[in-house]
C-alpha positions as a Markdown table, in Angstrom:
| # | Residue | x | y | z |
|---|---|---|---|---|
| 1 | Met | 70.2 | 38.8 | 15.9 |
| 2 | Pro | 70.5 | 40.2 | 12.3 |
| 3 | Gln | 67.7 | 39.2 | 9.9 |
| 4 | Asp | 68.5 | 36.6 | 7.3 |
| 5 | Phe | 67.8 | 37.4 | 3.6 |
| 6 | Thr | 68.3 | 36.0 | 0.2 |
| 7 | Ile | 71.3 | 37.4 | -1.7 |
| 8 | Asp | 70.7 | 35.7 | -5.0 |
| 9 | Lys | 68.5 | 33.0 | -6.4 |
| 10 | Val | 68.6 | 31.2 | -9.8 |
| 11 | Glu | 64.9 | 31.7 | -10.4 |
| 12 | Trp | 65.3 | 35.5 | -10.3 |
| 13 | His | 67.7 | 35.3 | -13.3 |
| 14 | Ile | 65.7 | 32.7 | -15.2 |
| 15 | Lys | 62.4 | 34.7 | -15.0 |
| 16 | Lys | 64.0 | 38.0 | -15.9 |
| 17 | Val | 62.4 | 39.4 | -19.1 |
| 18 | Arg | 65.0 | 39.9 | -21.8 |
| 19 | Asp | 64.6 | 41.2 | -25.3 |
| 20 | Tyr | 67.3 | 38.9 | -26.6 |
| 21 | Glu | 68.0 | 35.1 | -26.7 |
| 22 | Phe | 69.6 | 33.9 | -23.5 |
| 23 | Asp | 71.0 | 30.6 | -22.6 |
| 24 | Arg | 69.8 | 29.7 | -19.1 |
| 25 | Ser | 72.5 | 27.1 | -18.7 |
| 26 | Leu | 74.9 | 30.0 | -18.2 |
| 27 | Ile | 73.0 | 30.9 | -15.0 |
| 28 | Tyr | 73.2 | 27.4 | -13.7 |
| 29 | Glu | 76.9 | 27.3 | -14.6 |
| 30 | Tyr | 77.9 | 30.5 | -12.8 |
| 31 | Phe | 75.8 | 29.6 | -9.8 |
| 32 | Arg | 77.6 | 26.3 | -9.5 |
| 33 | Ser | 80.9 | 28.1 | -10.0 |
| 34 | Ile | 80.4 | 30.8 | -7.4 |
| 35 | Ile | 79.0 | 28.3 | -4.9 |
| 36 | Asn | 82.0 | 26.0 | -5.5 |
| 37 | Tyr | 84.4 | 29.0 | -5.0 |
| 38 | Leu | 82.7 | 30.0 | -1.8 |
| 39 | Gln | 82.7 | 26.5 | -0.4 |
| 40 | Asn | 86.3 | 25.7 | -1.5 |
| 41 | Asn | 87.5 | 28.9 | 0.2 |
| 42 | Asn | 85.7 | 28.2 | 3.5 |
| 43 | Leu | 83.4 | 31.2 | 3.0 |
| 44 | Thr | 80.2 | 29.3 | 3.7 |
| 45 | Thr | 78.6 | 28.2 | 7.0 |
| 46 | Arg | 77.1 | 25.1 | 5.4 |
| 47 | Thr | 77.2 | 23.1 | 2.1 |
| 48 | Ile | 74.9 | 25.1 | -0.2 |
| 49 | Val | 75.2 | 22.6 | -3.1 |
| 50 | Ser | 77.1 | 19.3 | -2.8 |
| 51 | Asp | 79.3 | 18.0 | -5.6 |
| 52 | His | 76.7 | 15.5 | -6.8 |
| 53 | Gln | 73.7 | 17.9 | -6.5 |
| 54 | Leu | 72.5 | 19.9 | -9.5 |
| 55 | Val | 71.9 | 23.6 | -9.4 |
| 56 | Asn | 68.2 | 24.3 | -10.2 |
| 57 | Asp | 65.8 | 27.2 | -10.2 |
| 58 | Asp | 65.4 | 27.0 | -6.4 |
| 59 | Thr | 69.1 | 27.2 | -5.7 |
| 60 | Thr | 69.6 | 30.2 | -3.4 |
| 61 | Ile | 72.5 | 31.9 | -1.6 |
| 62 | Lys | 71.4 | 33.5 | 1.7 |
| 63 | Lys | 73.3 | 35.7 | 4.1 |
| 64 | Ser | 73.2 | 32.9 | 6.7 |
| 65 | Asp | 75.0 | 30.6 | 4.2 |
| 66 | Leu | 78.1 | 32.8 | 4.3 |
| 67 | Thr | 80.8 | 33.6 | 6.8 |
| 68 | Glu | 81.5 | 37.2 | 7.4 |
| 69 | Glu | 84.4 | 37.1 | 4.9 |
| 70 | Gly | 82.0 | 35.4 | 2.4 |
| 71 | Phe | 79.5 | 38.1 | 2.8 |
| 72 | Gln | 82.1 | 40.8 | 2.4 |
| 73 | Leu | 83.3 | 39.1 | -0.8 |
| 74 | Ile | 79.8 | 39.0 | -2.2 |
| 75 | Lys | 79.3 | 42.7 | -1.4 |
| 76 | Lys | 82.6 | 43.7 | -2.9 |
| 77 | Ser | 82.8 | 41.6 | -6.1 |
| 78 | Tyr | 79.9 | 39.4 | -6.8 |
| 79 | Ser | 77.8 | 41.6 | -9.1 |
| 80 | Lys | 80.9 | 42.8 | -11.1 |
| 81 | Trp | 82.0 | 39.2 | -11.5 |
| 82 | Ile | 78.5 | 38.1 | -12.7 |
| 83 | Asp | 78.3 | 40.9 | -15.2 |
| 84 | Lys | 81.6 | 39.9 | -16.7 |
| 85 | Val | 80.5 | 36.2 | -16.9 |
| 86 | Val | 77.1 | 37.0 | -18.4 |
| 87 | Asp | 78.7 | 39.4 | -20.9 |
| 88 | Gln | 81.1 | 36.5 | -21.8 |
| 89 | Lys | 84.1 | 38.7 | -21.0 |
| 90 | Ile | 85.4 | 36.0 | -18.6 |
| 91 | Leu | 84.5 | 32.3 | -18.0 |
| 92 | Ser | 82.6 | 31.4 | -14.9 |
| 93 | Thr | 85.7 | 29.6 | -13.7 |
| 94 | Asp | 87.8 | 32.7 | -13.9 |
| 95 | Tyr | 88.2 | 33.6 | -10.3 |
| 96 | Arg | 91.0 | 36.2 | -10.6 |
| 97 | Met | 88.6 | 39.1 | -9.6 |
| 98 | Leu | 87.3 | 37.1 | -6.6 |
| 99 | Asp | 90.8 | 36.0 | -5.6 |
| 100 | Lys | 92.0 | 39.6 | -5.6 |
| 101 | Ser | 89.1 | 40.8 | -3.5 |
| 102 | Leu | 89.4 | 37.9 | -1.1 |
| 103 | Lys | 93.1 | 38.6 | -0.6 |
| 104 | Ile | 92.2 | 42.2 | 0.3 |
| 105 | Ile | 89.5 | 41.1 | 2.7 |
| 106 | Arg | 91.8 | 38.6 | 4.4 |
| 107 | Gly | 94.6 | 41.2 | 4.6 |
């Protein structure tokens, strides 16, 4: 059986040393957004964060949380999408890049 591992965790981004002002609410926002996207597109094996639950520093996305398609999407587009959100080139609710990749994955 393949070993499970953490793909991403809010705390990793919160504790990252930066030489500029950074609004940590952006991290909570994009984690909520990507988790909603994954869950709404049936790319998770469980509910990572429910609608009434808050994203916090312990919120984690693990490989075991994702279907095979979900994991492929993360590998293909997640870091590019995050970079654009953090650089404020797109909103955290702009899923066009993810949609395009998911369409390719699903054939």
